[in-house]
Amino acid sequence: MPENQNPQMDMSEFRWDNNPFSQVDHVIAVASGKGGVGKSLVTSLLAAAAAKKTFRAAIMDADVTGPSIPKSFGLRDQLTAVEGVGIEPAISDKGVKIVSMNLLLEDETAPVVWRGPVLAGVLKQFWEDVDWGLVDYMFVDMPPGTGDVPLTIYQSMDVDGIVVVTTPQDLVQLIVEKAYNMARMMNVPILGVVENMSYLKCPHCGETIDVFGKSKADEVAAKLGVPVLAKLPIDPAISEKVDAGRVEDVELPEVNEALEKILRAIDLPPEE
């Protein structure tokens, strides 16, 4: 453990109650040390890939002040509540259950200007007051950084592991190490690293172009002792589908391979 690493924290007293109508078997957080790296895209792709494999998948959009998950799936209708049961999540074409702040606002462009304790209260409602039903894998789209919301999630939910999303710039090492150190502090395992915007393939000659510089994912992941789950390309076709609300139509072998690695890591017995 690095010298500046805080001791692991006992979080049992902070745990939220489970909704009586929900059974969520595994929770996977998708996080990063900064914004703009594609956490929401990776969250959406992983959940969609899980649903295509017939797993019961769900997404909790914990980026309350900057929610973008609904747009990726083409969802716009507001969530409804059933008396005595709770809030019903939206369901995508492939069956992914989704709860997001944008599905609770009358105007999806309205800003959410709330302080940390209020945001934490909303996330608690997303967990306790939502009728999630049976879920095999819930993916939590985290906000950037290591502030109140990530702290609340790691303290209050039984998170099986964290997927760290990075990009190839030099800042990647700092991003990964911040997320890694917070995870260690909160006693949550890092499942691996996904490098987004890793490369571009020339549509004419097929040459691989390192638009944002040479990948550093392997180097950083090796230093921290965690695997590289995937290196995702820059592809205008992906952006077009996501912008059109058709993220579930994106087919990337790298995402399927990443999902398989994540599921295997979750199923491994804990280290002695």
PDB file of N, CA and C in Angstrom, residues 193-233:
ATOM      1  N   VAL A 193      -9.109  -2.048 -16.190  1.00  0.00           N
ATOM      2  CA  VAL A 193      -9.084  -0.754 -16.864  1.00  0.00           C
ATOM      3  C   VAL A 193      -9.625  -0.896 -18.282  1.00  0.00           C
ATOM      4  N   VAL A 194     -10.489   0.020 -18.670  1.00  0.00           N
ATOM      5  CA  VAL A 194     -10.928   0.139 -20.064  1.00  0.00           C
ATOM      6  C   VAL A 194     -10.364   1.445 -20.606  1.00  0.00           C
ATOM      7  N   GLU A 195      -9.578   1.347 -21.663  1.00  0.00           N
ATOM      8  CA  GLU A 195      -9.050   2.553 -22.296  1.00  0.00           C
ATOM      9  C   GLU A 195      -9.963   2.912 -23.459  1.00  0.00           C
ATOM     10  N   ASN A 196     -10.641   4.041 -23.328  1.00  0.00           N
ATOM     11  CA  ASN A 196     -11.533   4.527 -24.387  1.00  0.00           C
ATOM     12  C   ASN A 196     -10.772   5.479 -25.311  1.00  0.00           C
ATOM     13  N   MET A 197     -11.260   5.609 -26.542  1.00  0.00           N
ATOM     14  CA  MET A 197     -10.604   6.478 -27.536  1.00  0.00           C
ATOM     15  C   MET A 197      -9.138   6.082 -27.710  1.00  0.00           C
ATOM     16  N   SER A 198      -8.887   4.785 -27.677  1.00  0.00           N
ATOM     17  CA  SER A 198      -7.517   4.279 -27.674  1.00  0.00           C
ATOM     18  C   SER A 198      -6.820   4.467 -29.019  1.00  0.00           C
ATOM     19  N   TYR A 199      -7.582   4.334 -30.107  1.00  0.00           N
ATOM     20  CA  TYR A 199      -6.982   4.423 -31.437  1.00  0.00           C
ATOM     21  C   TYR A 199      -8.076   4.681 -32.471  1.00  0.00           C
ATOM     22  N   LEU A 200      -7.645   5.025 -33.645  1.00  0.00           N
ATOM     23  CA  LEU A 200      -8.545   5.221 -34.793  1.00  0.00           C
ATOM     24  C   LEU A 200      -8.015   4.395 -35.953  1.00  0.00           C
ATOM     25  N   LYS A 201      -8.905   3.666 -36.605  1.00  0.00           N
ATOM     26  CA  LYS A 201      -8.494   2.916 -37.800  1.00  0.00           C
ATOM     27  C   LYS A 201      -8.848   3.714 -39.040  1.00  0.00           C
ATOM     28  N   CYS A 202      -7.860   3.928 -39.873  1.00  0.00           N
ATOM     29  CA  CYS A 202      -8.102   4.659 -41.114  1.00  0.00           C
ATOM     30  C   CYS A 202      -9.110   3.885 -41.975  1.00  0.00           C
ATOM     31  N   PRO A 203     -10.198   4.531 -42.386  1.00  0.00           N
ATOM     32  CA  PRO A 203     -11.210   3.821 -43.181  1.00  0.00           C
ATOM     33  C   PRO A 203     -10.732   3.446 -44.580  1.00  0.00           C
ATOM     34  N   HIS A 204      -9.619   4.025 -45.009  1.00  0.00           N
ATOM     35  CA  HIS A 204      -9.123   3.774 -46.371  1.00  0.00           C
ATOM     36  C   HIS A 204      -8.049   2.675 -46.409  1.00  0.00           C
ATOM     37  N   CYS A 205      -7.082   2.771 -45.479  1.00  0.00           N
ATOM     38  CA  CYS A 205      -5.969   1.811 -45.536  1.00  0.00           C
ATOM     39  C   CYS A 205      -5.943   0.847 -44.357  1.00  0.00           C
ATOM     40  N   GLY A 206      -6.765   1.133 -43.330  1.00  0.00           N
ATOM     41  CA  GLY A 206      -6.801   0.249 -42.171  1.00  0.00           C
ATOM     42  C   GLY A 206      -5.690   0.481 -41.172  1.00  0.00           C
ATOM     43  N   GLU A 207      -4.842   1.482 -41.404  1.00  0.00           N
ATOM     44  CA  GLU A 207      -3.749   1.775 -40.474  1.00  0.00           C
ATOM     45  C   GLU A 207      -4.311   2.256 -39.141  1.00  0.00           C
ATOM     46  N   THR A 208      -3.681   1.836 -38.051  1.00  0.00           N
ATOM     47  CA  THR A 208      -4.082   2.283 -36.715  1.00  0.00           C
ATOM     48  C   THR A 208      -3.387   3.592 -36.378  1.00  0.00           C
ATOM     49  N   ILE A 209      -4.164   4.586 -36.003  1.00  0.00           N
ATOM     50  CA  ILE A 209      -3.636   5.916 -35.697  1.00  0.00           C
ATOM     51  C   ILE A 209      -3.858   6.202 -34.218  1.00  0.00           C
ATOM     52  N   ASP A 210      -2.783   6.576 -33.497  1.00  0.00           N
ATOM     53  CA  ASP A 210      -2.877   6.927 -32.083  1.00  0.00           C
ATOM     54  C   ASP A 210      -3.200   8.417 -31.968  1.00  0.00           C
ATOM     55  N   VAL A 211      -4.480   8.739 -32.047  1.00  0.00           N
ATOM     56  CA  VAL A 211      -4.905  10.136 -32.093  1.00  0.00           C
ATOM     57  C   VAL A 211      -4.482  10.897 -30.845  1.00  0.00           C
ATOM     58  N   PHE A 212      -4.620  10.279 -29.679  1.00  0.00           N
ATOM     59  CA  PHE A 212      -4.293  10.954 -28.419  1.00  0.00           C
ATOM     60  C   PHE A 212      -2.973  10.473 -27.830  1.00  0.00           C
ATOM     61  N   GLY A 213      -2.112   9.939 -28.668  1.00  0.00           N
ATOM     62  CA  GLY A 213      -0.826   9.454 -28.198  1.00  0.00           C
ATOM     63  C   GLY A 213      -0.836   7.958 -27.953  1.00  0.00           C
ATOM     64  N   LYS A 214       0.325   7.424 -27.743  1.00  0.00           N
ATOM     65  CA  LYS A 214       0.486   5.987 -27.548  1.00  0.00           C
ATOM     66  C   LYS A 214      -0.217   5.535 -26.282  1.00  0.00           C
ATOM     67  N   SER A 215      -0.855   4.384 -26.343  1.00  0.00           N
ATOM     68  CA  SER A 215      -1.573   3.844 -25.194  1.00  0.00           C
ATOM     69  C   SER A 215      -0.644   3.653 -23.996  1.00  0.00           C
ATOM     70  N   LYS A 216      -1.153   4.019 -22.825  1.00  0.00           N
ATOM     71  CA  LYS A 216      -0.403   3.826 -21.583  1.00  0.00           C
ATOM     72  C   LYS A 216      -1.138   2.875 -20.644  1.00  0.00           C
ATOM     73  N   ALA A 217      -2.221   2.292 -21.141  1.00  0.00           N
ATOM     74  CA  ALA A 217      -3.048   1.439 -20.296  1.00  0.00           C
ATOM     75  C   ALA A 217      -2.283   0.230 -19.767  1.00  0.00           C
ATOM     76  N   ASP A 218      -1.516  -0.434 -20.634  1.00  0.00           N
ATOM     77  CA  ASP A 218      -0.784  -1.633 -20.210  1.00  0.00           C
ATOM     78  C   ASP A 218       0.236  -1.290 -19.128  1.00  0.00           C
ATOM     79  N   GLU A 219       0.942  -0.206 -19.345  1.00  0.00           N
ATOM     80  CA  GLU A 219       1.982   0.208 -18.397  1.00  0.00           C
ATOM     81  C   GLU A 219       1.391   0.520 -17.024  1.00  0.00           C
ATOM     82  N   VAL A 220       0.326   1.308 -17.018  1.00  0.00           N
ATOM     83  CA  VAL A 220      -0.273   1.725 -15.752  1.00  0.00           C
ATOM     84  C   VAL A 220      -0.943   0.547 -15.055  1.00  0.00           C
ATOM     85  N   ALA A 221      -1.669  -0.261 -15.827  1.00  0.00           N
ATOM     86  CA  ALA A 221      -2.356  -1.409 -15.241  1.00  0.00           C
ATOM     87  C   ALA A 221      -1.348  -2.388 -14.627  1.00  0.00           C
ATOM     88  N   ALA A 222      -0.221  -2.592 -15.297  1.00  0.00           N
ATOM     89  CA  ALA A 222       0.802  -3.497 -14.770  1.00  0.00           C
ATOM     90  C   ALA A 222       1.385  -2.953 -13.472  1.00  0.00           C
ATOM     91  N   LYS A 223       1.575  -1.662 -13.422  1.00  0.00           N
ATOM     92  CA  LYS A 223       2.116  -1.038 -12.210  1.00  0.00           C
ATOM     93  C   LYS A 223       1.203  -1.259 -11.013  1.00  0.00           C
ATOM     94  N   LEU A 224      -0.102  -1.200 -11.260  1.00  0.00           N
ATOM     95  CA  LEU A 224      -1.068  -1.334 -10.174  1.00  0.00           C
ATOM     96  C   LEU A 224      -1.522  -2.770  -9.958  1.00  0.00           C
ATOM     97  N   GLY A 225      -1.114  -3.655 -10.857  1.00  0.00           N
ATOM     98  CA  GLY A 225      -1.472  -5.057 -10.691  1.00  0.00           C
ATOM     99  C   GLY A 225      -2.919  -5.366 -11.039  1.00  0.00           C
ATOM    100  N   VAL A 226      -3.473  -4.633 -12.010  1.00  0.00           N
ATOM    101  CA  VAL A 226      -4.844  -4.887 -12.457  1.00  0.00           C
ATOM    102  C   VAL A 226      -4.826  -5.129 -13.961  1.00  0.00           C
ATOM    103  N   PRO A 227      -5.819  -5.848 -14.504  1.00  0.00           N
ATOM    104  CA  PRO A 227      -5.809  -6.148 -15.937  1.00  0.00           C
ATOM    105  C   PRO A 227      -6.349  -5.004 -16.796  1.00  0.00           C
ATOM    106  N   VAL A 228      -5.923  -4.991 -18.044  1.00  0.00           N
ATOM    107  CA  VAL A 228      -6.568  -4.139 -19.049  1.00  0.00           C
ATOM    108  C   VAL A 228      -7.738  -4.943 -19.616  1.00  0.00           C
ATOM    109  N   LEU A 229      -8.927  -4.436 -19.452  1.00  0.00           N
ATOM    110  CA  LEU A 229     -10.119  -5.151 -19.901  1.00  0.00           C
ATOM    111  C   LEU A 229     -10.361  -4.981 -21.389  1.00  0.00           C
ATOM    112  N   ALA A 230     -10.102  -3.773 -21.897  1.00  0.00           N
ATOM    113  CA  ALA A 230     -10.353  -3.502 -23.317  1.00  0.00           C
ATOM    114  C   ALA A 230      -9.731  -2.178 -23.709  1.00  0.00           C
ATOM    115  N   LYS A 231      -9.434  -2.077 -24.994  1.00  0.00           N
ATOM    116  CA  LYS A 231      -9.039  -0.804 -25.601  1.00  0.00           C
ATOM    117  C   LYS A 231     -10.049  -0.520 -26.701  1.00  0.00           C
ATOM    118  N   LEU A 232     -10.851   0.512 -26.500  1.00  0.00           N
ATOM    119  CA  LEU A 232     -11.948   0.803 -27.418  1.00  0.00           C
ATOM    120  C   LEU A 232     -11.534   1.865 -28.435  1.00  0.00           C
ATOM    121  N   PRO A 233     -11.960   1.705 -29.687  1.00  0.00           N
ATOM    122  CA  PRO A 233     -11.552   2.636 -30.737  1.00  0.00           C
ATOM    123  C   PRO A 233     -12.386   3.906 -30.780  1.00  0.00           C
TER     124      PRO A 233
END
